[in-house]
């Protein structure tokens, strides 16, 4: 398989770096959605626009925004 974000060869849906970033995003959303009542989409936009977000998380957030079900 190839990482859905960067197309690196990986046995999973995401490579190790993007998998880590994805895990962090999911984990933090649990907190944010309770604390700030944010929707998934608002939250992803927040990540993309936040200058303090790491590049890996930003790439994953952009990818998730583009591929909303
Ligand atoms: Zn990747």
Short mmCIF file of C-alpha atoms and ligand atoms in Angstrom, two decimals:
data_model
loop_
_atom_site.label_atom_id
_atom_site.label_comp_id
_atom_site.label_asym_id
_atom_site.label_seq_id
_atom_site.Cartn_x
_atom_site.Cartn_y
_atom_site.Cartn_z
CA UNK A 1 0.00 0.00 0.00
CA UNK A 2 0.93 3.64 -0.28
CA UNK A 3 0.38 6.30 2.34
CA UNK A 4 -2.77 8.20 1.37
CA UNK A 5 -1.09 11.49 2.13
CA UNK A 6 2.48 11.27 0.85
CA UNK A 7 2.38 8.09 -1.28
CA UNK A 8 5.30 6.49 0.54
CA UNK A 9 5.24 2.69 0.58
CA UNK A 10 3.66 1.50 3.83
CA UNK A 11 1.84 -1.61 5.07
CA UNK A 12 -0.93 0.61 6.45
CA UNK A 13 -3.26 3.33 5.30
CA UNK A 14 -0.74 5.95 6.36
CA UNK A 15 3.04 5.90 6.71
CA UNK A 16 4.45 5.98 10.22
CA UNK A 17 4.69 9.78 10.38
CA UNK A 18 1.22 10.44 9.06
CA UNK A 19 -0.21 7.61 11.15
CA UNK A 20 1.22 9.32 14.23
CA UNK A 21 -0.19 12.67 13.19
CA UNK A 22 -3.57 11.08 12.46
CA UNK A 23 -3.60 9.50 15.93
CA UNK A 24 -2.89 12.86 17.53
CA UNK A 25 -5.61 14.56 15.52
CA UNK A 26 -8.21 11.97 16.54
CA UNK A 27 -7.13 12.11 20.16
CA UNK A 28 -7.28 15.91 20.37
CA UNK A 29 -10.63 16.03 18.64
CA UNK A 30 -12.15 14.10 21.54
CA UNK A 31 -11.07 16.95 23.82
CA UNK A 32 -11.99 19.80 21.48
CA UNK A 33 -15.41 18.59 20.58
CA UNK A 34 -16.39 18.51 24.25
CA UNK A 35 -14.58 21.70 25.26
CA UNK A 36 -15.40 23.87 22.26
CA UNK A 37 -18.36 22.10 20.67
CA UNK A 38 -16.48 22.01 17.39
CA UNK A 39 -17.53 19.99 14.38
CA UNK A 40 -15.05 17.65 12.72
CA UNK A 41 -14.75 19.97 9.74
CA UNK A 42 -14.24 23.11 11.85
CA UNK A 43 -11.62 21.27 13.80
CA UNK A 44 -9.73 20.18 10.67
CA UNK A 45 -9.81 23.73 9.29
CA UNK A 46 -8.47 24.95 12.61
CA UNK A 47 -5.51 22.57 12.29
CA UNK A 48 -4.76 23.61 8.72
CA UNK A 49 -4.84 27.32 9.59
CA UNK A 50 -3.00 27.12 12.88
CA UNK A 51 0.58 28.25 12.38
CA UNK A 52 1.70 26.16 15.34
CA UNK A 53 0.46 22.88 13.87
CA UNK A 54 3.20 20.55 12.71
CA UNK A 55 3.53 19.94 8.98
CA UNK A 56 2.54 16.26 9.29
CA UNK A 57 -0.69 17.05 11.10
CA UNK A 58 -1.46 19.77 8.58
CA UNK A 59 -1.03 17.38 5.67
CA UNK A 60 -3.28 14.80 7.29
CA UNK A 61 -5.94 17.42 8.08
CA UNK A 62 -5.87 18.70 4.51
CA UNK A 63 -6.18 15.17 3.24
CA UNK A 64 -9.14 14.45 5.51
CA UNK A 65 -10.88 17.66 4.43
CA UNK A 66 -10.49 16.72 0.78
CA UNK A 67 -11.80 13.21 1.37
CA UNK A 68 -14.84 13.76 3.54
CA UNK A 69 -17.41 11.05 3.30
ZN1 LIG B 1 2.71 9.64 4.69
#
